[in-house]
Short mmCIF file of C-alpha atoms in Angstrom, two decimals:
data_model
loop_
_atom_site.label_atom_id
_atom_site.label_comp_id
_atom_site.label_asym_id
_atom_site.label_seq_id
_atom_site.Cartn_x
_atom_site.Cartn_y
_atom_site.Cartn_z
CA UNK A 1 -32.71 -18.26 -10.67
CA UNK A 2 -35.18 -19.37 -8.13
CA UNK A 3 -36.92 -16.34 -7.40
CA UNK A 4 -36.82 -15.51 -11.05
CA UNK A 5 -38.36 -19.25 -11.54
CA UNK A 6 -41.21 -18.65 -9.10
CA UNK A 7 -42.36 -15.70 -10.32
CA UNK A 8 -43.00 -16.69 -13.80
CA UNK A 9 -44.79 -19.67 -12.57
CA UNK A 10 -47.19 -17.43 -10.65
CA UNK A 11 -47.21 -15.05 -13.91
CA UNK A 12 -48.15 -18.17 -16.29
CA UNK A 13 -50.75 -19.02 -13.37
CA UNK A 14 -52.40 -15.63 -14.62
CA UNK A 15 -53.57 -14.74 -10.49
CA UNK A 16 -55.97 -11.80 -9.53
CA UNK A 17 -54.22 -8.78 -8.85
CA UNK A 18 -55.98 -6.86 -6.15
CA UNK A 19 -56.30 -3.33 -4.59
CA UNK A 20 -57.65 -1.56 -1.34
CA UNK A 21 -56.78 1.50 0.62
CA UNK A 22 -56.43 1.20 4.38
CA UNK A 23 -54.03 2.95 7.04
CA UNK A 24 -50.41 2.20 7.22
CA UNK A 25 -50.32 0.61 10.32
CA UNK A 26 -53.07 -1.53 9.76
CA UNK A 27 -51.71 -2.90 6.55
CA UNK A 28 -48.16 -3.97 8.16
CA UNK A 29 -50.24 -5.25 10.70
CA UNK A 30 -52.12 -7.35 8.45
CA UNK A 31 -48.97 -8.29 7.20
CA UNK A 32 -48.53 -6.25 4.07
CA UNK A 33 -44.50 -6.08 3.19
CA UNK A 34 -43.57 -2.28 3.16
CA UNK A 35 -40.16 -1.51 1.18
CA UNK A 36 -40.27 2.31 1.18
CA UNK A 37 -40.33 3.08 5.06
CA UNK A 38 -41.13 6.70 5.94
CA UNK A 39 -42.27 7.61 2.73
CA UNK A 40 -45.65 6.13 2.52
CA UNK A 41 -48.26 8.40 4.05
CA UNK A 42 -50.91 7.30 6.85
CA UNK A 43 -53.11 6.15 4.05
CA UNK A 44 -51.61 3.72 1.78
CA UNK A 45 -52.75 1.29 -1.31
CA UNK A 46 -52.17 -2.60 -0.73
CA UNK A 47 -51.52 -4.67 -3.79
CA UNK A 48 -52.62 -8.39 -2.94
CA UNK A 49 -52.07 -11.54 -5.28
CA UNK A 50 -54.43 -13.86 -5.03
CA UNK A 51 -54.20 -17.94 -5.00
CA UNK A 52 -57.48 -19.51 -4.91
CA UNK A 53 -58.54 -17.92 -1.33
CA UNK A 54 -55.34 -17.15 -0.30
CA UNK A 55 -52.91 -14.32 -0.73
CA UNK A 56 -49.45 -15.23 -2.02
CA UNK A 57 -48.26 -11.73 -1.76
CA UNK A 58 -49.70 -8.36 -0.08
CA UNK A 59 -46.82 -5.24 -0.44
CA UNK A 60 -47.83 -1.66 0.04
CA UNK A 61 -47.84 -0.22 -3.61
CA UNK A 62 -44.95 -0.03 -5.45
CA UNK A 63 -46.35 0.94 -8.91
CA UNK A 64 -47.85 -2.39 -10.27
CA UNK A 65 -51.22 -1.90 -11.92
CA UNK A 66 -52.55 -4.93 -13.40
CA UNK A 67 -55.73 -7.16 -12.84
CA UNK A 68 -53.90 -10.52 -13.25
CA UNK A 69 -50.25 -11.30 -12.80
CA UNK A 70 -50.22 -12.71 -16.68
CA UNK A 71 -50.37 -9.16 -17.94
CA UNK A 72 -46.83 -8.50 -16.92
CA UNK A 73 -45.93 -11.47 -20.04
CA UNK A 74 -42.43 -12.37 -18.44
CA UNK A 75 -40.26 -11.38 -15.70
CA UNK A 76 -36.59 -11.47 -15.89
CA UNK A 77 -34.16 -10.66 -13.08
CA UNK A 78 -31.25 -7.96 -13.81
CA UNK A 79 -29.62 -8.10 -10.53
CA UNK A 80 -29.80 -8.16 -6.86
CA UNK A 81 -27.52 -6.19 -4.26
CA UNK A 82 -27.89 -5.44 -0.17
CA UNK A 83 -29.72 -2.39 0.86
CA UNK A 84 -29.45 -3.00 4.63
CA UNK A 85 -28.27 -5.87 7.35
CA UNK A 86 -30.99 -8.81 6.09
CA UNK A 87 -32.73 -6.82 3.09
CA UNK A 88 -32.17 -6.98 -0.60
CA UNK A 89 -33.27 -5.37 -3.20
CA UNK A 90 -33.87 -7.36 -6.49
CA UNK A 91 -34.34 -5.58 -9.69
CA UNK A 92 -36.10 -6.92 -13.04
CA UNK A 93 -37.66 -6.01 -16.04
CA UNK A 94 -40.99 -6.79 -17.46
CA UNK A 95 -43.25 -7.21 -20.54
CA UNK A 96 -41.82 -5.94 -23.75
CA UNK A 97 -38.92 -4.80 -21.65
CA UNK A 98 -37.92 -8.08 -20.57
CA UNK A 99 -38.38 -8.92 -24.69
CA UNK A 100 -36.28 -6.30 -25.86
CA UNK A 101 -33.44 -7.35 -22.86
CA UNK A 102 -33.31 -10.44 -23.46
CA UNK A 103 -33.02 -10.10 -27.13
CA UNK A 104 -30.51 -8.03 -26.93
CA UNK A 105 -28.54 -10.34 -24.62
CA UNK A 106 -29.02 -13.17 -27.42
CA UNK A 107 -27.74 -10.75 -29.64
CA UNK A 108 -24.54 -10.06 -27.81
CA UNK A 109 -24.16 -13.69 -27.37
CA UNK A 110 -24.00 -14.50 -30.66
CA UNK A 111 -21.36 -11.79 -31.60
CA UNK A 112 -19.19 -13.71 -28.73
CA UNK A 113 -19.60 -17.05 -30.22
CA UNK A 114 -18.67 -15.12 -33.43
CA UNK A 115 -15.16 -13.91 -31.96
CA UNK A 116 -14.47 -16.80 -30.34
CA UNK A 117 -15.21 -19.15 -33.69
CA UNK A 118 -17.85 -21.53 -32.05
CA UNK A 119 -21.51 -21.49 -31.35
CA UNK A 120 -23.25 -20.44 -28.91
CA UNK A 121 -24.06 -23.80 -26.80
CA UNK A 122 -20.35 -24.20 -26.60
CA UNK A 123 -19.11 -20.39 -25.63
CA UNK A 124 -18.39 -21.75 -21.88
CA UNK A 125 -16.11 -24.59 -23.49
CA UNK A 126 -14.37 -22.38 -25.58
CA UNK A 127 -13.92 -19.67 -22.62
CA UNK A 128 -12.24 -22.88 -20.50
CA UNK A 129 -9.98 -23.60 -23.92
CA UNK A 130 -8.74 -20.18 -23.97
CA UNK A 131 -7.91 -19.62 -20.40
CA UNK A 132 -6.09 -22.78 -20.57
CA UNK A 133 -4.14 -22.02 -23.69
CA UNK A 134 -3.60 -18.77 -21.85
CA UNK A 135 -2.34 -20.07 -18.89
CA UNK A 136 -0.10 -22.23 -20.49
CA UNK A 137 1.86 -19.33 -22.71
CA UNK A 138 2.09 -17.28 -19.27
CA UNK A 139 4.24 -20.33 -17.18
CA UNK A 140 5.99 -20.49 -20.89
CA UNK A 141 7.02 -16.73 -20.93
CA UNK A 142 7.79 -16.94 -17.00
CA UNK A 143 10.13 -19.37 -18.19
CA UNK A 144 11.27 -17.65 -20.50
CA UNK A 145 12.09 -14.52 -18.71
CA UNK A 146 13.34 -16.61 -15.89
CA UNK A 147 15.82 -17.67 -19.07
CA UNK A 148 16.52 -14.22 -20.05
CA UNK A 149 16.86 -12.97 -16.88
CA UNK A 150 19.93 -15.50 -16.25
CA UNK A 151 21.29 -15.03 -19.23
CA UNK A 152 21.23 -10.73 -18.85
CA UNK A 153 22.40 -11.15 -15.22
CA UNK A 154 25.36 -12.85 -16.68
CA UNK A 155 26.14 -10.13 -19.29
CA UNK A 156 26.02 -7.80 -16.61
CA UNK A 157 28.39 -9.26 -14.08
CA UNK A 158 31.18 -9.60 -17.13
CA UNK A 159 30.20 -5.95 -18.02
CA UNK A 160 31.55 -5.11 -14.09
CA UNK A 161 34.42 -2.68 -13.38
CA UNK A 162 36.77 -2.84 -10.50
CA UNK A 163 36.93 -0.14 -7.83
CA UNK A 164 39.12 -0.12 -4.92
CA UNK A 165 38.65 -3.67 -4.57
CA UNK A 166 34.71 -4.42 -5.27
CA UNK A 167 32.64 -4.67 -8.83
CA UNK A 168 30.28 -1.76 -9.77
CA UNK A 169 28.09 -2.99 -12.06
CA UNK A 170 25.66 -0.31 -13.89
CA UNK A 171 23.59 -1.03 -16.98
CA UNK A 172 20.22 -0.67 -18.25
CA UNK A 173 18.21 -3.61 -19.24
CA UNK A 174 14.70 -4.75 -20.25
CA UNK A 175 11.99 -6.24 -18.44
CA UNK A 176 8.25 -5.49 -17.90
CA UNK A 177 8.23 -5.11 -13.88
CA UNK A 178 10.06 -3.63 -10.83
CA UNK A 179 9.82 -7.45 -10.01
CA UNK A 180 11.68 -8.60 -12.83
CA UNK A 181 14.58 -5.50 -12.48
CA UNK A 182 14.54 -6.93 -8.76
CA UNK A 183 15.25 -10.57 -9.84
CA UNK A 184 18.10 -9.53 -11.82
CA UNK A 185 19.24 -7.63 -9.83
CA UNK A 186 19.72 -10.28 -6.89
CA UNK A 187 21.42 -12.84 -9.51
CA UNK A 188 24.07 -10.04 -10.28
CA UNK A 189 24.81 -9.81 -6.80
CA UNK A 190 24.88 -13.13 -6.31
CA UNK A 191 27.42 -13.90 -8.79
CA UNK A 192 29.72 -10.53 -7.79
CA UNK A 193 31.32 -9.67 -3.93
CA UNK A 194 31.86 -7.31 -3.12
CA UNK A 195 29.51 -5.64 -5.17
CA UNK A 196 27.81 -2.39 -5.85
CA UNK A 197 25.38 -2.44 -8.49
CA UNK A 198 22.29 -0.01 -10.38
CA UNK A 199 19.98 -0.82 -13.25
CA UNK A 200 17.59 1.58 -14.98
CA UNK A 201 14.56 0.38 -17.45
CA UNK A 202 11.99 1.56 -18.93
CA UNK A 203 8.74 -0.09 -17.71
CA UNK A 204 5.76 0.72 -19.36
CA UNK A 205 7.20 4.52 -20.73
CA UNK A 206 8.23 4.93 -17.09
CA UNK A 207 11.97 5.00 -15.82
CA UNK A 208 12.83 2.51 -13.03
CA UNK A 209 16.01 2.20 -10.79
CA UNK A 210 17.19 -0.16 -8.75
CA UNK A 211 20.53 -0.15 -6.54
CA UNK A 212 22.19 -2.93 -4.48
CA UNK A 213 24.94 -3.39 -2.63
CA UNK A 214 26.36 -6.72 -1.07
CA UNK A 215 26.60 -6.56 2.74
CA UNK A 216 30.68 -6.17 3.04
CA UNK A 217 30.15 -3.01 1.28
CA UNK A 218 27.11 -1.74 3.20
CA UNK A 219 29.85 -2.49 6.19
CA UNK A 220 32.30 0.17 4.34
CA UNK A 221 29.20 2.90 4.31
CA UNK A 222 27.84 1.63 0.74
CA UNK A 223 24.43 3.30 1.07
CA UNK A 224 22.16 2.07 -1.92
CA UNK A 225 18.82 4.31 -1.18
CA UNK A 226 21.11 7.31 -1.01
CA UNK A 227 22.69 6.62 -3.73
CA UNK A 228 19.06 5.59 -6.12
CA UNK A 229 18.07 8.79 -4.71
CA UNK A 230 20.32 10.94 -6.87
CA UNK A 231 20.27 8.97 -9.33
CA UNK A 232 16.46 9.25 -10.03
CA UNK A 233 16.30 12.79 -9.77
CA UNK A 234 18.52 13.03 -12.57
CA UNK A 235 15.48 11.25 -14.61
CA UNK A 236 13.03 13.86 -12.87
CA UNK A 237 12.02 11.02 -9.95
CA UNK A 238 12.85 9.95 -6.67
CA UNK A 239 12.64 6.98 -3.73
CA UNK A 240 14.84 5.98 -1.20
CA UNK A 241 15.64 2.39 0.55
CA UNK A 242 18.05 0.72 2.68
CA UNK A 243 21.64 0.31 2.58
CA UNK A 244 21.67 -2.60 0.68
CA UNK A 245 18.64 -2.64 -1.73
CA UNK A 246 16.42 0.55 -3.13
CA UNK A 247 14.40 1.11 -5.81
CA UNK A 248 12.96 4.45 -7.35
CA UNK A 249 10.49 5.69 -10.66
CA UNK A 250 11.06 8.67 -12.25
CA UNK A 251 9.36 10.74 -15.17
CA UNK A 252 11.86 10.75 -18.12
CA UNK A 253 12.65 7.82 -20.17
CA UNK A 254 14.92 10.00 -22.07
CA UNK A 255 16.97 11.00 -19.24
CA UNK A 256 17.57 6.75 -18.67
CA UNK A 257 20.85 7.00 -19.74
CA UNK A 258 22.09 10.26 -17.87
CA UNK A 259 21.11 9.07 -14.79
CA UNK A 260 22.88 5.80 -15.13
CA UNK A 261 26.03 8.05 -16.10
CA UNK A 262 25.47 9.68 -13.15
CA UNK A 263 25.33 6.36 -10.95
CA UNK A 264 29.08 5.31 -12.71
CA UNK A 265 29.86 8.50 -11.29
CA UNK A 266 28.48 8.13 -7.15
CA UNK A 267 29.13 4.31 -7.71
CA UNK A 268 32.79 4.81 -7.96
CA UNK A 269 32.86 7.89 -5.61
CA UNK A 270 30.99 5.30 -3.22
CA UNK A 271 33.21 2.93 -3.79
CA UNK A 272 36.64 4.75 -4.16
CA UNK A 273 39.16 5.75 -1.00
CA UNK A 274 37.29 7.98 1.96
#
């Protein structure tokens, strides 16, 4: 804002824009700012601003061809990004093209303020409004999974079968992350030893598994990666994990169910007498 600031001031001042040719070591000697390195030759044109008798600004040439700075109308900064360690390189339009941005930006602005039903002057306080409103509704429907997530880890424990003495527990529920399968699938096993548990979903139109087994049961050889292993390859996946907790993706959402048939099947092999 500053830079963009100062040069309209020394636009509206309406300096002398002035050229000579000299060599390009003399005019970095004389203290002309060269941006393009190499690529001048050994004979270069200096552009000098003038201010009264001094020179606000002498740069090798860089295309500007004016007699007096208020022939460029406006200048309005687009952006600014690093070139190299202490150098930046600021880019900005001009004359009509400044006009036509910035008319366009006022433009899009007002289409905004049209979507989000206020005026312009008050887009920022409607932005705040919104991201507070939306905020709010996301701890709501945390809560609210947090809710449903209790209340499905509890369906799933009563759903359990007994084998050889433990609870294999395998269902398929819905949730909208690994995370969330994850969190249910610790309350199940917290509410069931010794336990042996998998849970497929569909997350996003991709199949997710997730196998655990409580430690007592890791103790008897439970193995839960090698066990999510098979069962996502029935779904045209894989993955892997440790004895106690694994989780896997897969391809088909339509194979879901057969690979949670299969994991009744290695859950109570797992489970069942060596």
């Amino acid at each position: 804002a500053e830079v963009q600031q100062l040069a309209n001031e020394k636009v509206r001042e309406n300096l002398e824009v002035a050229w000579r040719t000299t060599g390009y070591q003399d005019a970095v000697a004389a203290g002309a700012l060269a941006f393009f390195g190499d690529k001048y030759g050994n004979e270069v044109r200096v552009v000098e601003i003038k201010e009264n008798s001094d020179t606000f600004s002498a740069e090798l040439c860089g295309g500007t061809h004016v007699h007096h700075t208020g022939e460029l109308g406006f200048v309005c900064l687009l952006r600014e990004s690093a070139v190299a360690a202490g150098t930046r390189r600021i880019e900005a339009l001009t004359g009509r093209g400044a006009e036509t941005y910035l008319a366009e930006q006022q433009e899009r602005l007002h289409r905004i303020a049209g979507k989000l039903s206020t005026s312009t002057g008050e887009i920022e306080e409607r932005i705040d409004s919104l991201q507070a409103e939306l905020d709010r509704l996301r701890r709501q429907s945390e809560q609210l999974q947090r809710l449903q997530g209790t209340t499905v880890a509890e369906a799933l424990a009563g759903s359990a079968i007994e084998v050889n003495g433990a609870s294999l527990v395998v269902g398929r529920v819905q949730v909208g992350s690994p995370d969330a399968l994850k969190e249910i699938a610790d309350r199940v096993r917290d509410r069931l030893k010794p336990a042996l548990l998998v849970l497929g979903a569909d997350i996003d139109g991709r199949p997710a598994f997730i196998a655990a087994a409580t430690p007592d049961l890791v103790d008897r050889g439970v193995h839960a990666g090698n066990i999510i292993r098979e069962v996502a390859r029935v779904a045209g996946g894989g993955g892997g994990g440790r004895p106690d907790m694994a989780q896997a993706g897969a391809k088909d959402v339509a194979l879901i169910d057969a690979a949670l048939e299969a994991a009744r099947r290695l859950g109570t092999a797992a489970l069942g007498p060596g």
